Coordinates of C-alpha atoms in Angstrom, one line a residue:
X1 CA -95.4 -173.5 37.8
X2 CA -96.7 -172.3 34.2
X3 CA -93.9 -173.2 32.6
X4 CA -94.1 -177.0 34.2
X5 CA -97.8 -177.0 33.0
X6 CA -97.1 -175.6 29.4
X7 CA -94.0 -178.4 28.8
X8 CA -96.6 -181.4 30.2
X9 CA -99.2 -180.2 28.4
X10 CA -99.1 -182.8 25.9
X11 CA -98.2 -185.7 27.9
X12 CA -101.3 -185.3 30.4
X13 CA -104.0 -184.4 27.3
X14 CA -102.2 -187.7 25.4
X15 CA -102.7 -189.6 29.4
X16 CA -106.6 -188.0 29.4
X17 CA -107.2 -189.3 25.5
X18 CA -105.4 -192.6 26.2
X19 CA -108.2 -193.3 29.4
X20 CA -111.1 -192.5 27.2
X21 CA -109.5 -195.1 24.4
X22 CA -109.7 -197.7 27.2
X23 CA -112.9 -197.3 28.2
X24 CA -114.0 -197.2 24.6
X25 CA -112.5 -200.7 23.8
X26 CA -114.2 -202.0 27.0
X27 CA -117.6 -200.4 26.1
X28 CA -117.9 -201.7 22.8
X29 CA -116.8 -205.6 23.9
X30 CA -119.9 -205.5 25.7
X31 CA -118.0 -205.0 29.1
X32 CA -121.0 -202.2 31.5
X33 CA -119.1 -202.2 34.8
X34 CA -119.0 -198.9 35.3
X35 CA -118.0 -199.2 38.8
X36 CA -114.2 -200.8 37.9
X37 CA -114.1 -199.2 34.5
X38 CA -114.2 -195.6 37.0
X39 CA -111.9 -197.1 39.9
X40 CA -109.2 -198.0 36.8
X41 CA -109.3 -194.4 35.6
X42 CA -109.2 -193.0 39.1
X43 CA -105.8 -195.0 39.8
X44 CA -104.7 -193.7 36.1
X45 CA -105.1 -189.8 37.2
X46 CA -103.8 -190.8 40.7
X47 CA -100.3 -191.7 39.2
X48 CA -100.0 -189.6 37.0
X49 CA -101.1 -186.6 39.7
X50 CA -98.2 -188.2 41.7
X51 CA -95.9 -188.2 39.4
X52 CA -96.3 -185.0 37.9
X53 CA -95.8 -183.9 41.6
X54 CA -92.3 -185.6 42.0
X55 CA -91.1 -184.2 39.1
X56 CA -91.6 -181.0 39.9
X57 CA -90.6 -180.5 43.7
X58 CA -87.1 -182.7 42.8
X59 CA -86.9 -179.7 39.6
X60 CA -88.5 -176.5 40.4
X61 CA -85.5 -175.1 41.8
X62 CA -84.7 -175.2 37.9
X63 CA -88.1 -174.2 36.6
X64 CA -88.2 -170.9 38.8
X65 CA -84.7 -170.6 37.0
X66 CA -85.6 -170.8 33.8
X67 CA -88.9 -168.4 34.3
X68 CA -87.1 -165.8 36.5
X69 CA -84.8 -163.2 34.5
X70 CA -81.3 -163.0 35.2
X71 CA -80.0 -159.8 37.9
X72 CA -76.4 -160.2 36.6
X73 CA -74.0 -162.1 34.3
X74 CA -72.8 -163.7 37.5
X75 CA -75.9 -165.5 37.9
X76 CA -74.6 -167.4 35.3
X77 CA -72.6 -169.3 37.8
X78 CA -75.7 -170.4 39.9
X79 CA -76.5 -174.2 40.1
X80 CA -79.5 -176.1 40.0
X81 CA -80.5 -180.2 40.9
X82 CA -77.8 -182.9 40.2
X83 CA -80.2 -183.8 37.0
X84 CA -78.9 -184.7 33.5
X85 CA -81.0 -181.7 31.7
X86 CA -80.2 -179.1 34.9
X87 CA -76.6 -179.6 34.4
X88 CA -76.9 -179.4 31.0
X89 CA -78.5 -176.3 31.4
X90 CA -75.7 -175.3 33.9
X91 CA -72.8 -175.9 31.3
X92 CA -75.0 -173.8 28.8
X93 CA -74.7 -170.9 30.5
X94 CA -71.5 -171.2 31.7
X95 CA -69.9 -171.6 28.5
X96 CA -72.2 -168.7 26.8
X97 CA -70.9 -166.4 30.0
X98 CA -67.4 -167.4 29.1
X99 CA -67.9 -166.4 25.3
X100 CA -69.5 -163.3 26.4
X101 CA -66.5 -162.5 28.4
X102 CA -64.0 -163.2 25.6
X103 CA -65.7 -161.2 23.0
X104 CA -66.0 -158.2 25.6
X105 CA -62.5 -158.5 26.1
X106 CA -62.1 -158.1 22.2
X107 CA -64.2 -155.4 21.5
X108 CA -62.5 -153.8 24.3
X109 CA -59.3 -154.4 23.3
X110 CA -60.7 -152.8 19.7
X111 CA -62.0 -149.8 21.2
X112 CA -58.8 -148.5 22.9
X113 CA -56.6 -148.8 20.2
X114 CA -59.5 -147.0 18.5
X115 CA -59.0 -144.5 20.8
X116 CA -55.0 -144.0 20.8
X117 CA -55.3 -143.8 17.3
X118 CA -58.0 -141.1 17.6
X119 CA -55.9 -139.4 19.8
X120 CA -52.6 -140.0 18.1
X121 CA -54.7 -138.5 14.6
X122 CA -56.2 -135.4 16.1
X123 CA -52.6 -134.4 17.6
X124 CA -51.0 -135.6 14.4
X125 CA -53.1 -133.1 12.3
X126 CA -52.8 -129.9 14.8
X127 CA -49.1 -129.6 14.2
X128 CA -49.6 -129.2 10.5
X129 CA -52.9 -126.5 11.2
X130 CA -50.6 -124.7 13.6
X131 CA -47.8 -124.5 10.7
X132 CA -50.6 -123.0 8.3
X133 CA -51.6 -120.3 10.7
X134 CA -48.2 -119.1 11.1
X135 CA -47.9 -118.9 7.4
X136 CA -51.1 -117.1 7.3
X137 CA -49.8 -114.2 9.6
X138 CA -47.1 -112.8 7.0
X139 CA -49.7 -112.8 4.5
X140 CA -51.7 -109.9 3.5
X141 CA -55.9 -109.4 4.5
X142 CA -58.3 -110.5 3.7
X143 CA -56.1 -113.9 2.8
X144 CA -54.4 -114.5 6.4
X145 CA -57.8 -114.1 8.6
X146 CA -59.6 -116.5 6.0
X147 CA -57.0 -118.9 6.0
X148 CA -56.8 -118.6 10.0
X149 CA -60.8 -118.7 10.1
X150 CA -61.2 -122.0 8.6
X151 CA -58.0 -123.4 10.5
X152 CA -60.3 -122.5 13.7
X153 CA -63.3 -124.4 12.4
X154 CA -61.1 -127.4 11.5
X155 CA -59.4 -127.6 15.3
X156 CA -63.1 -127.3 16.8
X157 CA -64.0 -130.3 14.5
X158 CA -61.0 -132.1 15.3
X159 CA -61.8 -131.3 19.3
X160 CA -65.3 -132.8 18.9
X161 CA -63.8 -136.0 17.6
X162 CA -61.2 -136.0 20.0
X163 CA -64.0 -135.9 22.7
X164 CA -66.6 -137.6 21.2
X165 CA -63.9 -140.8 21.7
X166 CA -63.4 -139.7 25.0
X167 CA -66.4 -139.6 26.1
X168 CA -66.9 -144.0 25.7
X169 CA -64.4 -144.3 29.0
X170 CA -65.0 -140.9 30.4
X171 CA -65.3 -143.0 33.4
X172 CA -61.7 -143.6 33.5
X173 CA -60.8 -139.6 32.4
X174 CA -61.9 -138.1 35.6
X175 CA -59.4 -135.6 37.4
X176 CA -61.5 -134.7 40.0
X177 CA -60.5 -131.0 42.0
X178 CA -61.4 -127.6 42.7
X179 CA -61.9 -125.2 39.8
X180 CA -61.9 -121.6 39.5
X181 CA -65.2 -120.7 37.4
X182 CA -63.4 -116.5 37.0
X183 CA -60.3 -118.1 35.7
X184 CA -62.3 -121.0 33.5
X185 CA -63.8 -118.1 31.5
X186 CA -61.1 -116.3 30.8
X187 CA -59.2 -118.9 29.2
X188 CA -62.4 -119.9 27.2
X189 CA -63.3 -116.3 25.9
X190 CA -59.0 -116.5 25.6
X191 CA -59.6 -119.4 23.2
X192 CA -62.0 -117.9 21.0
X193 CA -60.7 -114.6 20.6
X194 CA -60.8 -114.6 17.1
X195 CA -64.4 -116.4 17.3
X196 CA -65.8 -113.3 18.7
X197 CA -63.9 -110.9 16.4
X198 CA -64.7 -112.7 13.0
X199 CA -68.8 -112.5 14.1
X200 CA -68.5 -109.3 15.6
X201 CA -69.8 -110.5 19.2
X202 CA -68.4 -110.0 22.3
X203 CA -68.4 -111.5 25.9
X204 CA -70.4 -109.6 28.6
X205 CA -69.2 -111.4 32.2
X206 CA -71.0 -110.5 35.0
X207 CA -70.7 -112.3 38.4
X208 CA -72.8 -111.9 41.5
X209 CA -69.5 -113.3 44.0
X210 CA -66.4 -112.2 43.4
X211 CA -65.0 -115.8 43.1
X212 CA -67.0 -119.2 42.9
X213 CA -64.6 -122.4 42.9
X214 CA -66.5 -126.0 42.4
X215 CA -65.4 -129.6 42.3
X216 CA -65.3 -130.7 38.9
X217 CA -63.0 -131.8 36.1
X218 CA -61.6 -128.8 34.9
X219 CA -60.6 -130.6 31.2
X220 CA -64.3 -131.5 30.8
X221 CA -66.1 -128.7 32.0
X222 CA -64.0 -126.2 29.5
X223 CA -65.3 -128.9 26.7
X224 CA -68.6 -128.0 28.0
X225 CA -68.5 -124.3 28.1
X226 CA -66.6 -124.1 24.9
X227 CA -69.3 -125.8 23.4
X228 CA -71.8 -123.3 25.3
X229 CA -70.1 -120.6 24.5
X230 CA -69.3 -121.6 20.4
X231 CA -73.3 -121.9 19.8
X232 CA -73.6 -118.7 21.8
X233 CA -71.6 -116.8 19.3
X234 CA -72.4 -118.9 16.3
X235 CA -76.3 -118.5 16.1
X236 CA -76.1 -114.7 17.3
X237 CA -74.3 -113.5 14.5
X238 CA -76.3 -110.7 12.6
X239 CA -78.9 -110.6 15.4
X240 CA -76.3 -109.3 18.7
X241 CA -73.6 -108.4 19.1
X242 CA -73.3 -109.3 22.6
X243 CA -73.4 -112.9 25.0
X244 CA -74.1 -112.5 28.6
X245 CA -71.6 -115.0 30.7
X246 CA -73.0 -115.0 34.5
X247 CA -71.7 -117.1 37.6
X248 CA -74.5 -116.7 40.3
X249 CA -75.5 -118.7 42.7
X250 CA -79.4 -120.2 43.2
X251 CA -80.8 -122.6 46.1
X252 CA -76.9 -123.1 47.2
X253 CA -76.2 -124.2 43.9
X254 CA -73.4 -122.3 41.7
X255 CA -74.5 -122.2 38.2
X256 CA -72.7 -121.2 35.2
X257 CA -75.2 -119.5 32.6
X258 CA -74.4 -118.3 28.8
X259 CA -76.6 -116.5 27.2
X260 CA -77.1 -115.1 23.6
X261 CA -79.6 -112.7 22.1
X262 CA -79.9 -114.2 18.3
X263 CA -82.4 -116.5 17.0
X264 CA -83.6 -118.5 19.9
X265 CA -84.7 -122.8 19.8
X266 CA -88.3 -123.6 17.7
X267 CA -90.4 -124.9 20.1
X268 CA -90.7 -128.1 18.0
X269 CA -86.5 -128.5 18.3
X270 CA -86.3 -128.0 22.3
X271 CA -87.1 -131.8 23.2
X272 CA -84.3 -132.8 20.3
X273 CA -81.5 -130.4 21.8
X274 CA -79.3 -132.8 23.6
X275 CA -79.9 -135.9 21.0
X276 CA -77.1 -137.1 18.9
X277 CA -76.2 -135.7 15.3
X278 CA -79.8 -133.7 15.8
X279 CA -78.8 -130.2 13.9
X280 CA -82.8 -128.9 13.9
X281 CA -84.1 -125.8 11.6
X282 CA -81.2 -123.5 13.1
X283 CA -78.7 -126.1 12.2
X284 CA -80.2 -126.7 8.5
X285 CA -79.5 -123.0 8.3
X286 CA -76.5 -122.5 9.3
X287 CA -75.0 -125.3 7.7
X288 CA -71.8 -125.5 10.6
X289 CA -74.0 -127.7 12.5
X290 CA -72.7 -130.7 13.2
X291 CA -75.7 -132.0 15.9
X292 CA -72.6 -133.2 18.2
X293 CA -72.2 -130.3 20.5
X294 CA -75.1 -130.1 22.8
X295 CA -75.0 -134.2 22.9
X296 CA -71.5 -134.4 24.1
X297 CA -72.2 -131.4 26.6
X298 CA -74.7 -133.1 27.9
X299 CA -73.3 -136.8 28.8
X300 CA -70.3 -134.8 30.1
X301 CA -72.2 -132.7 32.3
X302 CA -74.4 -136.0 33.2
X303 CA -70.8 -138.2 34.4
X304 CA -69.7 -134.9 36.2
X305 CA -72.9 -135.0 37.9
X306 CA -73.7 -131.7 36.6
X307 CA -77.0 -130.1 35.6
X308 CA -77.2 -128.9 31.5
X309 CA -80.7 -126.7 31.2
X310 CA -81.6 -124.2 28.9
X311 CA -84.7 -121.9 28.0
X312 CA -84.9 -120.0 24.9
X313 CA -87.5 -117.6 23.0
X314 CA -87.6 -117.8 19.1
X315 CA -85.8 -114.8 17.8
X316 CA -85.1 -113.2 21.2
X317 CA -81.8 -115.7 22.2
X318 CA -81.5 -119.0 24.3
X319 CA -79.5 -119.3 27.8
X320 CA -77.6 -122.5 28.9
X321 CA -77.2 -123.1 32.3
X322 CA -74.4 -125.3 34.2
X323 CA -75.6 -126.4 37.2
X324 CA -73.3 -127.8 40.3
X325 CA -75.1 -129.8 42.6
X326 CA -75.7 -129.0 46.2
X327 CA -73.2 -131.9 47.0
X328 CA -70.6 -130.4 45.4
X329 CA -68.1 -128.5 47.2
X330 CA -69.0 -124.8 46.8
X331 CA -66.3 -122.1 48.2
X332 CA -67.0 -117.8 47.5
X333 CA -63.4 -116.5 47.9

């Protein structure tokens, strides 16, 4: 109903104006029948109520379209009155649905050979990294462990890419089944053996059930605790020599906790954790920081339908919890 008032605004101050004209002409010919002069302006406002009328109940199906928002891109489809400017409105939308589709379909068609590429490039340049550190193991120390220490950086980077593609169809990468969380970490402390050596930190497990198996996507979740377990290492170098790795169970929830004893969050970093390319004071000082980790944890643990949560004390250490939801399925073997 506004938006029928605001487009006739003109025409009904132009029919108000064009009454006051009349009687102006009539006035000042000497014509003082103010009895007809009224009755003619009366009739004037009458018609022009009445057709104002018309023309709204034969088009407000096509006002209320125009004012109310669209729910989907379906809607798109919807038709209004037989009217010259309703279908006009009608092929509009149709045709600006069927561009939108088309470009979609490009930009989609763009991403995924983004992503096979990606793919193809991050295996492509593992096979060469793997040829350098078996060339660094018949060299002498200190050569071979810093050759092998910056071919471990270089894979992490490489997974973070790979991953960081992944994670734009993660929708479609689900392999949904039971995990072992005992076995999980294992293969991650496995994986970063030399991690731990090179900072002089070790792993500390401790679990409160002998064996806690979830439903989750085992490929993913090692992303996750990798990524936990990396910034574990990485920011208590110097400070501790040890990171706590617990699987206990709270409120029938399992939950998967690291926990480091080296320089903790700054309380003005903690809101910024899980934001993108956000490296904070720690980051700025450590300089390895690439502000992707914690970001790409997170949306992971998000699609999983996982909970990420930390709390951490300047200089006294941060812990990162992994949280299965109560709907998941929870088995202690």
């Amino acid at each position: 109903m506004k938006l029928f008032f605001r487009e006739h605004t003109f025409l009904i101050a132009i029919q108000i104006i064009q009454f006051f004209v009349v009687l102006s002409i009539y006035w000042l010919d000497g014509y003082r029948h103010l009895l007809p002069a009224f009755y003619a302006v009366f009739l004037g406002l009458f018609f022009l109520t009445g057709y104002l009328a018309c023309h709204y109940f034969s088009r407000r199906k096509f006002y209320r379209r125009l004012t109310n928002e669209l729910s989907s891109l379906d809607d798109s489809f919807q038709t209004t009155e037989a009217s010259p400017i309703s279908q006009a409105l009608d092929y509009l939308l149709k045709s600006q649905y069927k561009h939108y589709q088309t470009r979609i379909k490009e930009l989609e068609a763009k991403q995924d050979e983004h992503l096979k590429f990606m793919d193809q490039w991050v295996h492509q340049m593992k096979t060469p990294l793997s040829v350098i550190e078996l060339i660094a193991q018949n060299l002498d120390e200190p050569e071979s462990s810093s050759i092998r220490e910056e071919t471990d950086r270089m894979k992490t980077g490489l997974n973070t890419i790979l991953y960081m593609a992944r994670l734009r169809t993660i929708e479609q990468d689900f392999h949904i089944k039971p995990v072992n969380l005992s076995m999980m970490i294992k293969e991650v402390n496995s994986e970063n053996k030399r991690f731990y050596i090179r900072n002089r930190v070790y792993p500390s497990v401790l679990q409160q059930k002998e064996e806690v198996i979830v439903e989750t996507d085992e490929k993913w979740l090692f992303f996750i605790f990798s990524q936990l377990i990396n910034n574990a290492i990485k920011y208590s170098k110097g400070m501790s020599n040890r990171v706590d790795i617990t699987i206990f169970e709270k409120e029938g929830e399992a939950v998967l906790e690291v926990k480091d004893f080296g320089v903790g969050i700054p309380e003005t970093d903690k809101r910024r954790v899980f934001d993108p390319f956000y490296t904070g004071e720690n980051g700025r000082k450590f300089r390895e920081s690439t502000g992707m980790g914690l970001y790409l944890a997170k949306e992971a643990a998000d699609h999983l339908g996982h909970r990420l949560e930390f709390e951490s004390k300047l200089g006294q250490g941060s812990a990162f919890q992994v949280i299965f939801g109560k709907t998941q399925n929870l088995t202690r073997m």
